[in-house]
Coordinates of N, CA and C in Angstrom, one line a residue:
R221 N 5.4 8.4 20.4 CA 5.7 6.9 20.9 C 4.8 5.9 21.3
A222 N 4.1 6.2 22.6 CA 3.7 5.4 23.4 C 2.3 4.5 22.5
C223 N 1.6 5.5 21.2 CA 0.4 4.8 20.8 C 0.8 4.6 19.1
L224 N 2.5 4.3 18.9 CA 2.7 3.6 18.1 C 3.2 2.2 18.4
G225 N 3.1 1.7 20.0 CA 3.1 0.1 19.8 C 1.9 -0.3 20.5
G226 N 0.9 0.7 20.6 CA -0.1 0.4 21.3 C -1.4 -0.1 20.6
G227 N -2.4 -0.7 21.0 CA -3.5 -1.4 20.4 C -4.7 -1.7 20.8
L228 N -5.3 -2.6 20.7 CA -6.5 -2.9 20.6 C -6.5 -4.8 21.1
L229 N -6.6 -5.3 22.1 CA -6.0 -6.7 22.3 C -7.8 -7.3 21.7
T230 N -7.9 -8.6 21.1 CA -9.4 -9.1 20.6 C -9.1 -10.7 21.3
A231 N -9.8 -11.2 21.7 CA -9.6 -12.7 22.3 C -10.2 -13.6 21.1
L232 N -9.5 -14.2 20.1 CA -10.2 -15.1 19.1 C -10.3 -16.5 19.2
S233 N -11.2 -17.0 18.9 CA -11.5 -18.4 19.6 C -10.9 -19.3 18.7
K234 N -10.2 -20.6 18.7 CA -9.6 -21.2 18.4 C -10.6 -22.2 17.6
V235 N -11.4 -22.5 18.3 CA -12.5 -23.1 17.7 C -14.2 -22.5 18.3
A236 N -15.2 -23.3 17.3 CA -16.7 -22.4 18.0 C -16.8 -22.5 19.4
P237 N -17.2 -21.4 20.1 CA -17.7 -21.9 21.6 C -18.5 -23.0 21.7
V238 N -18.5 -23.7 22.6 CA -19.4 -25.0 23.3 C -20.2 -24.3 24.4
P239 N -21.2 -24.4 24.6 CA -22.5 -23.9 25.9 C -21.5 -24.6 27.1
D240 N -21.4 -24.0 28.5 CA -20.7 -24.5 29.4 C -19.3 -24.7 29.4
K241 N -18.7 -24.1 28.8 CA -17.1 -24.8 28.1 C -16.5 -23.4 28.6
V242 N -15.2 -23.6 28.5 CA -14.4 -22.4 28.8 C -13.6 -22.2 27.2
S243 N -13.7 -21.3 26.9 CA -13.2 -20.8 24.8 C -11.9 -21.2 25.1
D244 N -11.3 -21.9 24.3 CA -9.9 -21.7 24.1 C -9.5 -20.5 23.1
A245 N -9.2 -19.3 23.3 CA -8.9 -18.5 22.8 C -7.5 -17.8 22.6
R246 N -7.1 -17.7 21.8 CA -5.7 -16.6 21.5 C -6.2 -15.0 21.8
P247 N -5.0 -14.5 22.1 CA -5.4 -13.0 22.3 C -4.3 -12.2 21.1
V248 N -5.3 -11.4 20.5 CA -4.4 -10.6 18.9 C -4.2 -9.2 19.4
K249 N -3.3 -8.7 19.6 CA -3.2 -7.4 19.7 C -3.7 -6.4 18.1
A250 N -4.2 -5.6 17.5 CA -4.7 -5.2 16.6 C -3.8 -4.1 16.6
E251 N -3.2 -3.1 15.9 CA -2.3 -2.2 16.2 C -3.7 -0.7 15.4
D252 N -3.1 0.3 15.6 CA -4.0 1.0 14.4 C -3.5 0.7 13.1
S253 N -4.2 0.7 11.5 CA -4.0 1.2 10.6 C -2.9 1.5 10.0
D254 N -2.8 2.9 10.7 CA -1.3 3.5 9.8 C -0.4 3.2 10.4
T255 N -0.1 2.9 11.8 CA 1.2 2.3 11.8 C 1.1 0.9 11.5
S256 N 0.0 0.0 11.6 CA 0.2 -1.0 11.0 C 1.2 -1.3 9.2
L257 N 0.4 0.1 8.4 CA 1.2 0.1 7.3 C 2.6 0.5 7.1
W258 N 2.6 1.7 8.0 CA 3.9 1.9 7.7 C 4.9 1.0 8.1
C259 N 4.6 0.1 9.4 CA 5.6 -1.0 9.8 C 5.6 -2.1 8.4
K260 N 4.8 -2.3 7.8 CA 5.2 -3.4 7.1 C 6.0 -2.9 5.6
A261 N 5.8 -1.5 5.3 CA 6.5 -0.6 4.5 C 7.6 -0.6 4.5
L262 N 8.2 -0.5 6.1 CA 9.8 -0.5 6.6 C 10.1 -2.1 6.9
A263 N 9.1 -2.8 6.8 CA 9.8 -4.3 7.1 C 10.2 -4.5 5.8
R264 N 9.5 -4.4 4.4 CA 9.6 -4.5 3.2 C 11.2 -4.2 2.7
I265 N 12.0 -3.3 3.0 CA 12.8 -2.3 3.0 C 13.8 -2.4 3.8
T266 N 13.8 -3.0 5.0 CA 14.8 -3.8 6.0 C 14.7 -4.9 5.6
E267 N 14.1 -5.6 4.7 CA 13.9 -7.4 5.1 C 15.7 -7.8 4.1
G268 N 16.2 -7.0 3.5 CA 17.4 -7.6 2.8 C 18.6 -7.7 3.5
P269 N 19.2 -5.9 4.2 CA 19.7 -6.0 5.4 C 19.4 -7.3 6.8
V270 N 18.4 -7.2 7.1 CA 18.1 -8.3 7.9 C 18.8 -9.6 7.6
R271 N 17.9 -10.0 6.4 CA 18.7 -11.1 6.0 C 20.0 -11.4 6.2
G272 N 20.7 -10.2 5.5 CA 22.2 -10.4 5.6 C 22.9 -11.1 6.7
E273 N 21.9 -10.5 8.0 CA 22.4 -10.6 8.8 C 22.6 -12.1 9.2
V274 N 21.2 -12.6 9.0 CA 20.7 -13.8 9.8 C 20.8 -15.4 9.3
I275 N 21.1 -14.9 7.6 CA 21.6 -16.3 7.0 C 22.7 -16.4 7.2
P276 N 22.6 -17.8 7.0 CA 22.3 -19.2 6.9 C 21.4 -20.0 8.5
Q277 N 21.4 -19.2 9.4 CA 21.2 -19.4 10.8 C 19.7 -19.7 10.1
Q278 N 19.4 -18.3 9.9 CA 17.8 -18.5 10.0 C 17.0 -18.2 8.7
L279 N 16.7 -19.8 8.4 CA 16.3 -19.8 6.9 C 14.9 -19.3 6.7
G280 N 14.2 -18.9 7.5 CA 12.4 -18.6 7.5 C 12.3 -17.0 7.2
V281 N 13.4 -16.5 7.3 CA 13.6 -15.0 7.3 C 12.9 -14.2 5.9
G282 N 12.0 -13.7 6.0 CA 11.6 -13.1 4.5 C 12.0 -14.1 3.1
V283 N 12.1 -15.4 3.0 CA 12.2 -16.3 2.2 C 10.3 -16.9 1.9
K284 N 10.3 -16.9 1.0 CA 8.9 -18.0 0.9 C 9.1 -19.2 0.7
G285 N 8.7 -20.0 1.8 CA 8.8 -21.3 1.7 C 9.8 -21.6 2.5
G286 N 10.8 -20.3 3.0 CA 11.7 -21.0 3.9 C 11.7 -22.2 4.9
Q287 N 10.6 -22.2 5.9 CA 10.1 -22.9 6.4 C 10.3 -24.8 6.0
E288 N 9.9 -24.2 4.5 CA 9.7 -25.5 3.8 C 10.8 -26.2 3.4
L289 N 11.6 -25.5 3.0 CA 13.2 -25.2 3.3 C 13.7 -26.3 3.7
Y290 N 13.7 -25.9 5.0 CA 14.2 -26.1 6.4 C 13.5 -27.6 6.9
V291 N 12.8 -28.0 6.4 CA 12.0 -29.3 6.7 C 12.6 -30.2 5.9
H292 N 12.4 -30.1 4.6 CA 12.9 -30.9 3.3 C 14.6 -30.9 3.4
G293 N 15.2 -29.6 4.1 CA 16.5 -30.1 4.5 C 17.1 -30.6 5.4
A294 N 16.6 -31.0 6.2 CA 16.5 -31.8 7.4 C 16.4 -33.5 7.0
N295 N 15.0 -33.3 6.4 CA 15.0 -35.0 5.6 C 16.3 -35.2 5.2
I296 N 16.8 -34.5 4.2 CA 17.7 -34.8 3.1 C 19.0 -35.3 4.0
K297 N 19.2 -34.6 5.6 CA 20.0 -34.7 6.1 C 19.9 -36.1 6.6
A298 N 18.8 -36.4 7.2 CA 18.4 -37.5 7.7 C 18.8 -38.9 6.9
Q299 N 18.2 -38.8 5.7 CA 18.4 -39.9 4.8 C 20.0 -40.1 4.5
K300 N 20.5 -38.9 4.1 CA 22.3 -39.4 3.9 C 22.5 -39.8 5.0
A301 N 22.3 -39.2 6.3 CA 23.1 -40.4 7.6 C 22.7 -41.5 8.1
T302 N 21.2 -41.7 7.2 CA 20.7 -43.5 7.8 C 21.3 -44.1 6.1
E303 N 21.7 -43.7 5.3 CA 22.3 -44.4 4.0 C 24.1 -44.5 4.3
G304 N 24.1 -43.4 4.8 CA 26.2 -43.8 4.8 C 26.0 -44.1 6.4
G305 N 25.1 -44.7 7.7 CA 25.6 -45.2 8.4 C 26.2 -44.4 9.7
V306 N 25.8 -42.6 9.4 CA 26.7 -41.8 10.4 C 25.7 -41.6 11.0
P307 N 25.8 -41.2 12.4 CA 25.1 -41.1 13.4 C 24.8 -39.6 13.2
L308 N 23.4 -39.1 13.6 CA 23.0 -37.5 13.2 C 21.4 -38.0 14.9
V309 N 21.7 -36.6 14.9 CA 21.0 -35.7 16.0 C 20.1 -34.6 15.6
I310 N 18.9 -34.5 15.4 CA 18.3 -33.4 14.9 C 17.5 -32.9 16.0
I311 N 17.8 -31.5 16.3 CA 17.0 -30.9 18.0 C 16.1 -29.8 17.4
A312 N 14.6 -30.4 17.3 CA 13.9 -29.3 17.1 C 13.7 -28.2 18.7
V313 N 13.7 -27.1 18.2 CA 13.7 -25.9 19.3 C 12.3 -25.3 18.7
D314 N 11.2 -25.2 20.4 CA 9.9 -24.6 19.8 C 10.1 -23.1 20.1
V315 N 9.9 -22.5 19.5 CA 10.2 -20.7 19.9 C 9.1 -20.0 19.9
K316 N 7.9 -20.7 20.3 CA 6.3 -20.5 19.8 C 6.1 -19.2 20.9
N317 N 5.6 -18.1 20.2 CA 5.4 -16.8 21.2 C 6.9 -16.1 21.9
A318 N 7.9 -16.6 21.0 CA 9.5 -16.4 21.7 C 9.5 -14.3 21.5
H319 N 8.7 -14.3 20.4 CA 8.7 -12.5 19.9 C 8.3 -11.7 21.8
N320 N 7.7 -12.6 22.1 CA 6.9 -12.2 23.6 C 7.9 -11.3 25.0
S321 N 9.3 -11.9 24.6 CA 10.0 -11.9 25.6 C 11.3 -11.5 25.4
F322 N 11.7 -11.0 24.5 CA 13.1 -10.0 23.9 C 12.9 -9.0 24.5
D323 N 14.4 -8.3 25.3 CA 14.3 -7.2 25.6 C 14.8 -5.7 25.0
R324 N 13.7 -5.2 24.9 CA 13.6 -4.3 23.9 C 15.0 -3.2 24.1
V325 N 15.6 -2.7 25.1 CA 17.1 -2.0 25.3 C 18.0 -3.3 24.9
L326 N 17.9 -3.7 24.8 CA 19.3 -5.0 24.7 C 18.7 -5.0 23.1
T327 N 17.9 -5.1 22.2 CA 17.6 -5.0 21.0 C 18.2 -4.0 20.4
Q328 N 17.6 -2.9 21.0 CA 17.9 -1.7 20.4 C 19.8 -1.5 20.5
K329 N 20.4 -1.7 21.5 CA 21.3 -1.7 21.2 C 22.7 -2.9 20.6
L330 N 21.6 -4.0 20.0 CA 22.6 -4.7 19.2 C 22.0 -4.1 17.5
L331 N 20.7 -3.7 17.8 CA 20.8 -2.8 16.5 C 21.6 -1.8 15.9
I332 N 21.8 -1.1 17.1 CA 22.8 0.3 16.6 C 24.2 -0.7 16.4
E333 N 24.6 -1.5 17.0 CA 26.2 -2.0 16.6 C 26.1 -2.7 15.6
K334 N 25.1 -3.6 14.7 CA 24.8 -4.0 13.4 C 24.5 -3.0 12.7
A335 N 24.3 -1.7 13.1 CA 23.8 -1.0 11.7 C 25.3 0.1 11.6
T336 N 26.1 0.1 12.2 CA 27.4 0.5 12.6 C 28.2 -0.4 10.9
S337 N 27.8 -1.6 10.8 CA 28.9 -2.2 9.8 C 27.8 -2.5 8.6
N338 N 26.4 -2.5 9.0 CA 25.4 -2.6 7.8 C 24.3 -1.4 8.2
P339 N 24.6 -0.8 7.4 CA 24.0 0.6 7.3 C 22.3 0.6 6.4
G340 N 22.0 -0.5 6.1 CA 20.5 -0.8 5.7 C 19.5 -1.2 6.6
L341 N 20.8 -1.4 8.5 CA 20.1 -1.8 9.2 C 19.6 -0.3 9.7
I342 N 19.9 0.5 9.8 CA 19.7 2.1 10.3 C 18.1 2.4 10.5
P343 N 17.3 2.6 9.3 CA 16.5 2.7 9.1 C 14.9 1.2 10.2
L344 N 15.4 0.3 11.0 CA 14.9 -0.8 11.1 C 15.4 0.2 12.9
A345 N 16.6 0.5 13.3 CA 17.0 0.9 14.1 C 16.2 2.2 14.7
V346 N 15.9 3.4 13.9 CA 15.7 3.8 13.8 C 14.1 4.2 14.4
A347 N 13.3 3.1 14.0 CA 11.8 2.8 14.0 C 11.7 2.2 15.1
H348 N 12.9 1.2 15.9 CA 12.8 0.5 17.0 C 13.2 1.4 18.2
E349 N 14.1 2.5 17.8 CA 13.8 3.4 18.8 C 12.8 4.3 19.4
S350 N 11.5 4.5 18.6 CA 10.5 4.5 18.7 C 9.5 4.2 19.5
I351 N 9.9 2.6 19.6 CA 9.1 1.8 20.7 C 9.9 1.5 21.7
A352 N 11.2 1.8 21.5 CA 12.0 0.3 22.6 C 11.9 1.1 24.6
C353 N 11.4 1.9 24.6 CA 11.8 2.7 25.9 C 9.8 2.9 25.9
A354 N 9.0 2.8 25.2 CA 7.8 3.3 25.6 C 7.1 2.2 26.3
A355 N 6.3 2.5 27.0 CA 5.5 1.5 27.7 C 3.7 1.9 26.9
N356 N 4.2 1.0 25.7 CA 3.1 0.9 25.3 C 1.0 0.2 25.4
P357 N 0.4 1.3 25.7 CA -0.7 1.1 26.3 C -1.8 0.1 25.4
I358 N -2.1 -1.2 25.5 CA -3.1 -2.1 25.4 C -4.4 -2.1 26.0
Y359 N -5.5 -2.1 25.4 CA -6.7 -2.3 25.8 C -7.6 -3.2 25.0
M360 N -8.8 -3.5 26.0 CA -10.0 -4.1 25.5 C -11.4 -4.0 25.3
R361 N -11.9 -4.0 24.4 CA -13.6 -3.2 24.5 C -14.1 -3.8 25.5
S362 N -15.0 -2.9 25.7 CA -15.4 -3.3 27.5 C -17.1 -2.3 27.1
N363 N -18.5 -3.1 27.4 CA -19.2 -1.9 26.9 C -20.0 -1.2 28.9
E364 N -18.9 -1.4 29.8 CA -19.3 -1.1 30.8 C -18.9 0.1 31.1
T365 N -17.5 0.4 30.3 CA -17.0 2.1 30.4 C -17.3 3.2 29.3
P366 N -17.3 4.7 29.6 CA -18.0 5.1 28.9 C -17.2 5.3 27.3
S367 N -16.0 5.5 27.4 CA -14.9 5.0 26.5 C -15.4 3.9 25.3
G368 N -15.8 3.0 25.9 CA -15.8 1.4 25.5 C -14.5 0.5 25.5
F369 N -13.9 1.1 25.8 CA -12.4 0.1 26.1 C -12.3 0.3 27.5
I370 N -11.2 -0.6 28.0 CA -10.5 -0.8 29.3 C -9.2 -0.6 29.3
H371 N -8.6 0.1 29.6 CA -6.8 0.0 29.9 C -6.4 -1.1 30.4
L372 N -5.8 -2.3 29.4 CA -5.2 -3.7 30.5 C -3.9 -3.7 31.0
C373 N -3.1 -3.0 30.6 CA -1.4 -3.1 30.8 C -0.7 -2.0 29.9
D374 N 0.5 -2.3 30.0 CA 1.5 -1.2 29.2 C 1.8 -2.6 28.7
N375 N 2.5 -2.3 27.3 CA 3.3 -3.5 27.3 C 4.8 -3.1 27.4
R376 N 5.9 -3.4 27.9 CA 7.1 -3.2 27.9 C 8.1 -3.9 27.7
M377 N 7.8 -5.3 27.2 CA 8.8 -6.2 26.5 C 8.4 -6.5 24.6
A378 N 9.6 -6.8 24.0 CA 9.6 -7.8 23.1 C 9.1 -6.8 22.3
G379 N 8.1 -7.3 20.7 CA 7.6 -6.8 20.0 C 6.1 -6.6 20.0
G380 N 5.4 -5.9 18.8 CA 3.9 -6.5 19.1 C 3.7 -7.4 18.0
Q381 N 2.8 -8.5 18.7 CA 2.3 -9.6 18.3 C 1.1 -9.2 16.8
G382 N 2.0 -9.4 15.8 CA 1.1 -9.0 14.2 C 2.2 -8.1 13.7
N383 N 2.9 -7.2 14.6 CA 3.2 -6.0 13.6 C 4.6 -6.9 13.0
A384 N 4.6 -6.3 11.8 CA 5.9 -7.0 10.9 C 6.8 -6.7 11.2
L385 N 7.6 -5.1 12.1 CA 8.9 -5.7 12.8 C 9.3 -6.7 13.2
T386 N 8.2 -7.2 14.1 CA 8.4 -7.7 15.6 C 9.6 -9.2 14.8
G387 N 9.2 -9.5 13.4 CA 10.0 -10.8 12.9 C 11.3 -10.6 13.3
Q388 N 11.6 -9.0 12.5 CA 13.0 -9.3 12.6 C 13.7 -8.5 13.4
L389 N 13.0 -8.1 14.2 CA 13.8 -7.5 15.6 C 13.9 -9.0 16.5
F390 N 12.7 -9.9 16.4 CA 13.5 -11.1 17.2 C 14.8 -11.9 16.5
V391 N 14.2 -11.5 15.5 CA 15.7 -12.4 14.5 C 17.2 -11.9 14.9
I392 N 17.1 -10.7 14.8 CA 18.2 -9.7 14.8 C 18.9 -9.8 16.1
N393 N 17.8 -10.0 17.4 CA 18.4 -10.2 18.5 C 18.5 -11.4 19.0
S394 N 18.1 -12.6 18.8 CA 18.4 -13.9 18.5 C 19.3 -14.6 18.1
D395 N 19.9 -13.8 17.2 CA 21.3 -14.5 16.2 C 22.5 -13.4 17.0
G396 N 22.5 -12.4 17.5 CA 23.4 -11.8 18.1 C 23.6 -12.9 19.3

């Protein structure tokens, strides 16, 4: 279980480094390829049941062009309100990196609850159980240790960045 959600943290620069300046880097955690492939396959299997739970509130889940559809829909609503003289307020909510903060245990409870009425979610609940209670180790490359890696921390919250199941777990959690 600990290895399933563990990985290697790599800092990727957003722009080319400039001498004597601090680089703006984004940490990315890469999981083992077998874990990554397994999660991608499972995400495909559970995409329909998850989408069934969160539509229509979560348009971007498993829908190609979902975000584009959302933007066009907001523009159409604004245009109709303007033409009809109807007051309209659109509030943008930034959930950037929100997948880093959801509670694994509460998400697991919610998944089990939803899976009782939507059996298509059972594989996602079983998969999430594999990592829900594990403190997944996160490593970073180092040329100062014999192994070539140093242990940074154990991940105890949310889903793995870049893990194919994290998006589904986040929307199930935020929709409940």
